[in-house]
Coordinates of C-alpha atoms and ligand atoms in Angstrom, one line a residue:
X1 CA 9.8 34.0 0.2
X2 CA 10.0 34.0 4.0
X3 CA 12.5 31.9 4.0
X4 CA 15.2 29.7 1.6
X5 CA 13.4 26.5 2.3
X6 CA 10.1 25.0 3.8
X7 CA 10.6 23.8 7.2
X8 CA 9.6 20.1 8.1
X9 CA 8.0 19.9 10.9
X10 CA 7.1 16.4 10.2
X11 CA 10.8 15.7 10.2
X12 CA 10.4 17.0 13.8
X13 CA 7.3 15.2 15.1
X14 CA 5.3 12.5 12.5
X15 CA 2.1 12.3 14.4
X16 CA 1.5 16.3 13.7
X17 CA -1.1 16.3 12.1
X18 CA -2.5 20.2 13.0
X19 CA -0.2 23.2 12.6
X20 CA -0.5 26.7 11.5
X21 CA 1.9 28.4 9.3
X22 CA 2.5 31.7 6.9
X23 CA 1.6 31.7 3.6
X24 CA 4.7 32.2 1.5
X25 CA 3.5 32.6 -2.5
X26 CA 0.6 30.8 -4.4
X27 CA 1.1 30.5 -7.9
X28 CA -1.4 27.9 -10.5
X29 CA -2.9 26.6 -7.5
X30 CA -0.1 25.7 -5.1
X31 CA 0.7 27.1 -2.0
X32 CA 4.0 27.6 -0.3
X33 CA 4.2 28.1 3.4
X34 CA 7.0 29.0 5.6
X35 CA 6.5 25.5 7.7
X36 CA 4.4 22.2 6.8
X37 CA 3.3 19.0 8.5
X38 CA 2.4 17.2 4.8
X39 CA 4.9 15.0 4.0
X40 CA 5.6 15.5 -0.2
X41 CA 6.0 12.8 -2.4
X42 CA 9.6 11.6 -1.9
X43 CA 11.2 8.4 -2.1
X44 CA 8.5 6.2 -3.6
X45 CA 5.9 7.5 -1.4
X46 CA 3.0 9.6 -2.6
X47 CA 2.4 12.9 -1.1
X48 CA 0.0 13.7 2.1
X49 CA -3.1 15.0 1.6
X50 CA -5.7 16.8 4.0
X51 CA -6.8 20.4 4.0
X52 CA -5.3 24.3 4.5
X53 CA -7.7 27.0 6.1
X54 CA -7.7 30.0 5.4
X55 CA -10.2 32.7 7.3
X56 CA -12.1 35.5 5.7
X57 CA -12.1 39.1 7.4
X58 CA -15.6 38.2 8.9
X59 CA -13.4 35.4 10.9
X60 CA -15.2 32.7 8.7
X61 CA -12.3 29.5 7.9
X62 CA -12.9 28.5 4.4
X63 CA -11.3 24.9 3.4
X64 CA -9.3 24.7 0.3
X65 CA -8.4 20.5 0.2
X66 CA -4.8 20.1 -0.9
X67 CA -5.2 16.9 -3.2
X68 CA -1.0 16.9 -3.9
X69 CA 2.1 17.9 -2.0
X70 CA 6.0 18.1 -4.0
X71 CA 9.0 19.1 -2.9
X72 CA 12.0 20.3 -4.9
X73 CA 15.1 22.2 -3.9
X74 CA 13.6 22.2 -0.5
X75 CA 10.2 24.3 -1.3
X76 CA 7.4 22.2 -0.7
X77 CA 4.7 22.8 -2.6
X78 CA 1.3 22.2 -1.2
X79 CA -1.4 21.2 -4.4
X80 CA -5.1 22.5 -3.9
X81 CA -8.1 20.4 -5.9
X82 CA -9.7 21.8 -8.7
X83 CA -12.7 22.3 -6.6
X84 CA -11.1 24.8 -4.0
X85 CA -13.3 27.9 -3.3
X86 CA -12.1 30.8 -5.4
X87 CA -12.9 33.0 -2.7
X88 CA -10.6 31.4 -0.2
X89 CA -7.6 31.0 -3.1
X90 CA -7.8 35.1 -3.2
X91 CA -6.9 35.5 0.4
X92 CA -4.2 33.5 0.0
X93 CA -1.6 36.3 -0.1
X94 CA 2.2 36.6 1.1
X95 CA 2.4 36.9 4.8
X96 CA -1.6 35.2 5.7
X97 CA -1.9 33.1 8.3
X98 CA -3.5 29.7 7.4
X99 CA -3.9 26.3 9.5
X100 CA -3.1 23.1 8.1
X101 CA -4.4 19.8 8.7
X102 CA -3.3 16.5 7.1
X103 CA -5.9 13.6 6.7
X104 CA -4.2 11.7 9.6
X105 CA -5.8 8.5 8.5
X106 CA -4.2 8.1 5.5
X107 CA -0.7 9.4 7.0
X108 CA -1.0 6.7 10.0
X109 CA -1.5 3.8 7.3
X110 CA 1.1 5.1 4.8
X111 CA 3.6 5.3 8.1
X112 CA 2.2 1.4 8.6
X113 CA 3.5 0.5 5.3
X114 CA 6.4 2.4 5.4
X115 CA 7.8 0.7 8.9
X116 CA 6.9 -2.6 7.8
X117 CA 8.7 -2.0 4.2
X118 CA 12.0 -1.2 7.1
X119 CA 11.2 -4.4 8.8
X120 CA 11.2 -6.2 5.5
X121 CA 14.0 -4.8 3.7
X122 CA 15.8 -4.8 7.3
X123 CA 15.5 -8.5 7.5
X124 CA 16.5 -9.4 4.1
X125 CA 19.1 -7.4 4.1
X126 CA 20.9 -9.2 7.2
X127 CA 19.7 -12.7 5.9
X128 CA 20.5 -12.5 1.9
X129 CA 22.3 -9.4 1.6
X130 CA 20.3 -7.9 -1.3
X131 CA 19.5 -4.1 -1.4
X132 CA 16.1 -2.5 -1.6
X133 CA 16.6 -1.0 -4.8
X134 CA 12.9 0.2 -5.7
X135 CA 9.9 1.5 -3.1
X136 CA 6.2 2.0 -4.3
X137 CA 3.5 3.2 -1.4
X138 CA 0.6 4.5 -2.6
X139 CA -3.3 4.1 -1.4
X140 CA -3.5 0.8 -2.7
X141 CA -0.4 -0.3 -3.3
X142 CA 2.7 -1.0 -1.3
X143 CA 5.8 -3.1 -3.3
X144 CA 9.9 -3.6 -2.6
X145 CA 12.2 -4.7 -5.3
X146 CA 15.8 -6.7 -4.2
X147 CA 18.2 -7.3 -6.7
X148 CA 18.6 -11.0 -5.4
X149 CA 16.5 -14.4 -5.6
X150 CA 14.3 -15.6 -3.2
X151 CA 11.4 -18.4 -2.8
X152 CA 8.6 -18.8 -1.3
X153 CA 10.0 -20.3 1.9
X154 CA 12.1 -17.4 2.1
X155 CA 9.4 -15.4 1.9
X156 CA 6.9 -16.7 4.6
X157 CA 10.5 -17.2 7.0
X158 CA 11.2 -13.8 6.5
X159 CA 7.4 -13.3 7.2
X160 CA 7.0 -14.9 10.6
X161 CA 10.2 -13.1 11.5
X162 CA 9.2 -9.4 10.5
X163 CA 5.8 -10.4 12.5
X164 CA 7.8 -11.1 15.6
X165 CA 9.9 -7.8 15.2
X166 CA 6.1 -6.1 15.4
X167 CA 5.1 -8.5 18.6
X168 CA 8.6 -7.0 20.6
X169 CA 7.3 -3.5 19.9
X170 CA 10.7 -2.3 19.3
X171 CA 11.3 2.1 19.2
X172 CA 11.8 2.8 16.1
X173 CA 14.3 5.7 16.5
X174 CA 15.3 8.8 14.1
X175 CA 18.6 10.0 14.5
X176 CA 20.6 12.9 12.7
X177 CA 24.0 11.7 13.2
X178 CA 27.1 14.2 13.0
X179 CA 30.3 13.4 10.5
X180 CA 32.0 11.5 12.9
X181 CA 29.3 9.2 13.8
X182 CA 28.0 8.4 10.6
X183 CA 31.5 6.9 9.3
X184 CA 31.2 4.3 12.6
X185 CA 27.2 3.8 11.2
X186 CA 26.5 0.6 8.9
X187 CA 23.2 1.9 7.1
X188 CA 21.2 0.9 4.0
X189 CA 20.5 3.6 1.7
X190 CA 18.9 3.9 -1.9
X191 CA 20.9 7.1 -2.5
X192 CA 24.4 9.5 -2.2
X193 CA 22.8 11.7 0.9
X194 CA 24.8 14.5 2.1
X195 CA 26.3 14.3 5.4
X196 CA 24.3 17.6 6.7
X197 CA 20.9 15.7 5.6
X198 CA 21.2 12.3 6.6
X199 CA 18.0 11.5 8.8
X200 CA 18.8 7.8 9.9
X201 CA 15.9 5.3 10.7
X202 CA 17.0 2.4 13.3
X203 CA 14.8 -0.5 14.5
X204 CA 17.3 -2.2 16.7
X205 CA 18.4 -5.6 15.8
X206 CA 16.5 -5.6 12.3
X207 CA 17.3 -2.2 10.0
X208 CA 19.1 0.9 10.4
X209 CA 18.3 3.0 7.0
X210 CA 18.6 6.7 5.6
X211 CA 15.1 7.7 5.3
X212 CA 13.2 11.3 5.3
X213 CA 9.4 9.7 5.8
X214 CA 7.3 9.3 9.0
X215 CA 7.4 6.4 10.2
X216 CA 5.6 5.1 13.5
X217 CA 7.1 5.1 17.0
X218 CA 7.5 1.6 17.9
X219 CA 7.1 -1.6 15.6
X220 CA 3.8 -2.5 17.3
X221 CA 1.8 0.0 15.4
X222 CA 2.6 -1.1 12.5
X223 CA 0.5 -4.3 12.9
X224 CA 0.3 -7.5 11.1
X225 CA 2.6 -7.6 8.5
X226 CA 1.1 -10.0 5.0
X227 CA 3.2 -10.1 2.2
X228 CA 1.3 -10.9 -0.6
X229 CA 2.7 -11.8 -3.3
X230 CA 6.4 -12.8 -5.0
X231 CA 7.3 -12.1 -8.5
X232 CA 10.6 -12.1 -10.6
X233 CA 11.6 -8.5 -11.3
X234 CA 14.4 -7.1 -13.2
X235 CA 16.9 -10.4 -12.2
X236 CA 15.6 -9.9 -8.6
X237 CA 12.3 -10.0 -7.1
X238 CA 9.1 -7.9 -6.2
X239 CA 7.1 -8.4 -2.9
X240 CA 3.9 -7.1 -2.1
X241 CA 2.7 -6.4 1.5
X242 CA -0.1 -5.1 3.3
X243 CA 0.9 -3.7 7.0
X244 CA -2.0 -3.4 9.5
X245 CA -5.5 -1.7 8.6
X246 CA -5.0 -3.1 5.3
X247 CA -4.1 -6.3 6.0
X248 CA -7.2 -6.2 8.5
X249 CA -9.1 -4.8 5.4
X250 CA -8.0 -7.9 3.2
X251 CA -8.4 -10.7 5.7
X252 CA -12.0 -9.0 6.2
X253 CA -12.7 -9.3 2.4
X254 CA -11.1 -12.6 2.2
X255 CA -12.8 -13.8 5.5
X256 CA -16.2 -12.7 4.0
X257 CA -15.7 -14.1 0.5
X258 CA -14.9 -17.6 2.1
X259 CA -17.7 -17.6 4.8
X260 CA -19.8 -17.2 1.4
X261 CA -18.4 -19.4 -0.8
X262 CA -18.9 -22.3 2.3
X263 CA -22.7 -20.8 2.4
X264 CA -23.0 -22.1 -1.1
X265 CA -21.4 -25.1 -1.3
X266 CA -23.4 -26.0 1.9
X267 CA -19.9 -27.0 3.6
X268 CA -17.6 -25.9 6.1
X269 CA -14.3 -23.8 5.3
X270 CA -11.8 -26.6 5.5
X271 CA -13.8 -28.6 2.9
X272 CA -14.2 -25.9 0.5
X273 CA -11.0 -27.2 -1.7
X274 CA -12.1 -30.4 -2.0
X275 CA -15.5 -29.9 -2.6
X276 CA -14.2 -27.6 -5.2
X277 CA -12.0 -30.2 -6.8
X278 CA -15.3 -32.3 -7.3
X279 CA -17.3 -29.7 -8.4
X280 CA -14.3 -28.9 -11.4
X281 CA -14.4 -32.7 -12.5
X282 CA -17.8 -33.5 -12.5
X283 CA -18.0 -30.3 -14.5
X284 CA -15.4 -31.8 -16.6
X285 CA -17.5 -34.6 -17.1
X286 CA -20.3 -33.0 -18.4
X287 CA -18.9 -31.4 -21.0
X288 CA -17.4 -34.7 -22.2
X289 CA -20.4 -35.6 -22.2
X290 CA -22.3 -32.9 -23.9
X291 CA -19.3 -32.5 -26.5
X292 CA -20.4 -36.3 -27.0
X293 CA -23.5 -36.3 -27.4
X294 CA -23.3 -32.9 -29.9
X295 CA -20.6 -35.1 -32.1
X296 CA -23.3 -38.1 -32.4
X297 CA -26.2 -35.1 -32.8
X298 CA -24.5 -34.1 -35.6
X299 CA -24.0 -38.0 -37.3
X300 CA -26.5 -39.0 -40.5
X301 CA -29.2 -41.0 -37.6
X302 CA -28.8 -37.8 -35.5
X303 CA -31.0 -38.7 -32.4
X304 CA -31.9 -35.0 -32.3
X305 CA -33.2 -35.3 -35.7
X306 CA -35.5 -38.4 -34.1
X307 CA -36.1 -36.3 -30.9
X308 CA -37.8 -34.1 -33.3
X309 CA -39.5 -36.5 -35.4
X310 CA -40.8 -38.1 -31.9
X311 CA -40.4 -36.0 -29.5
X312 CA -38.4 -38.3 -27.0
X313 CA -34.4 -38.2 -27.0
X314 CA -31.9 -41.1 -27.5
X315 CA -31.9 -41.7 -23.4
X316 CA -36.0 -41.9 -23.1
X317 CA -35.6 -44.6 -26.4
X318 CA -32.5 -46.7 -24.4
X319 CA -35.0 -46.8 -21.5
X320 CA -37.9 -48.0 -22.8
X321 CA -38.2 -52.1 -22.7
Ligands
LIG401 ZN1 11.5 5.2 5.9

């Protein structure tokens, strides 16, 4: 090793998304560097992913994707696929220079969810007290646990309210405050931290938090905040959000699947529930009907028996004179 522990340099700067750094070991198809912009799974959060180049002594940069990042006891381990190019895994030898570069993509929308998860948790904390006491963000997922009650009206208030927090663009500052300051600091935290590693996350006037992730500079980049859903969890609740590009993804989905449904109802949007309710009872209808008409059908003067004989049914026999 070059050193005791993997320097985070996302720690220092979360829109890094390029960097170049010295290979430290590889062992069953992980990579250890001396410094790293991925971001490892930690807290609830899945790790980064993106790709590490490495260059061949013809100066050609072979790409070996890194599909998994973990940390523990400071090392961060970097996770290549399956798929990386044996040629390029050789050259990965103590002391090689490589360049790293994270898919910045999925890092800008997981630091979406993650700063509108502060908002949240932020906001109910000040309004109900309850704790955050479980965090889930992966591609498709992003859910909070509180170890308190809430409705539905809670919910959209505290809604509306996180929303406004995004419209005053607030900084969202990271602060590594010294002994002294942290016993004058009133922070949320899921954990026992140790003084030397507390990395404090404050949005003024909504959430001040121990957290190690990226996050984004100032509330408005986090977009429109949509929670999704409520559930009862473990004598508490569960909410689901969506935070920007995925909440634009789901209100394009949404958007789309209504604009089609109306298409084939042959109605307009706001009519769509109605016209559903009629749809569901004259459906309702008919299969009184039908369950009817197969209870008579299957009587002793069955009038399918006499459709057969005659070929007309018991309706074509009512309406003849
Ligand atoms: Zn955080």
């Amino acid at each position: 090793m070059l050193q005791d522990v993997t320097r985070k340099l996302y720690n220092e700067n979360a829109e890094l998304s390029v960097f170049e750094a010295e290979v430290c070991a590889y062992e069953e198809r992980a990579v250890l560097l001396d410094c790293t912009a991925f971001f490892p799974e930690a807290g609830g959060q899945s790790g980064d992913r993106g790709t590490i180049f490495v260059t061949d002594r013809e100066g050609t940069e072979i790409a070996l994707p890194v599909c998994d990042v973990q940390i523990e006891d400071g090392i961060i381990r970097h996770i290549l696929a399956d798929e990386a190019d044996e040629r390029g895994l050789a050259l990965l030898t103590k002391g090689a220079h490589v360049r790293g570069e994270v898919d910045d993509a999925r890092r800008f929308d997981f630091m979406q969810q993650h700063t509108g998860e502060h908002i949240v948790s932020g906001l109910v904390h000040r309004r109900f007290g309850y704790d955050n006491t479980g965090f889930r963000l992966s591609d498709h997922t992003c859910t909070m646990d509180y170890n308190g009650m809430m409705c539905a009206e809670d919910v959209a208030d505290i809604e509306l309210e996180a929303n406004r927090v995004v419209f005053d663009n607030t900084e969202v500052v990271v602060s590594f405050p010294t002994e002294e300051e942290q016993a004058r600091l009133n922070y949320r935290s899921k954990k026992e931290i140790a003084s030397d590693e507390l990395r404090i996350v404050t949005i003024e006037g909504t959430d001040c938090c121990a957290c190690c992730a990226p996050h984004v500079k100032r509330t408005g980049e986090v977009g429109l905040i949509k929670i999704l859903r409520l559930q009862n969890w473990k004598g508490g609740v569960r909410l689901y959000i969506a935070c920007g590009q995925r909440a634009l993804s789901l209100f394009r989905a949404e958007h789309d699947m209504i604009t089609e449904l109306a298409k084939q109802m042959s109605t307009s949007w706001d009519n769509i529930p109605d016209r559903f309710r009629k749809m569901c009872e004259e459906t309702g209808a008919l299969k009184k009907e039908l369950k009817t008409l197969k209870r008579t059908a299957g009587g002793s003067n069955s009038p399918v028996r006499e459709v057969k004989k005659t070929g007309r049914s018991t309706c074509d026999r009512r309406e003849q004179p």
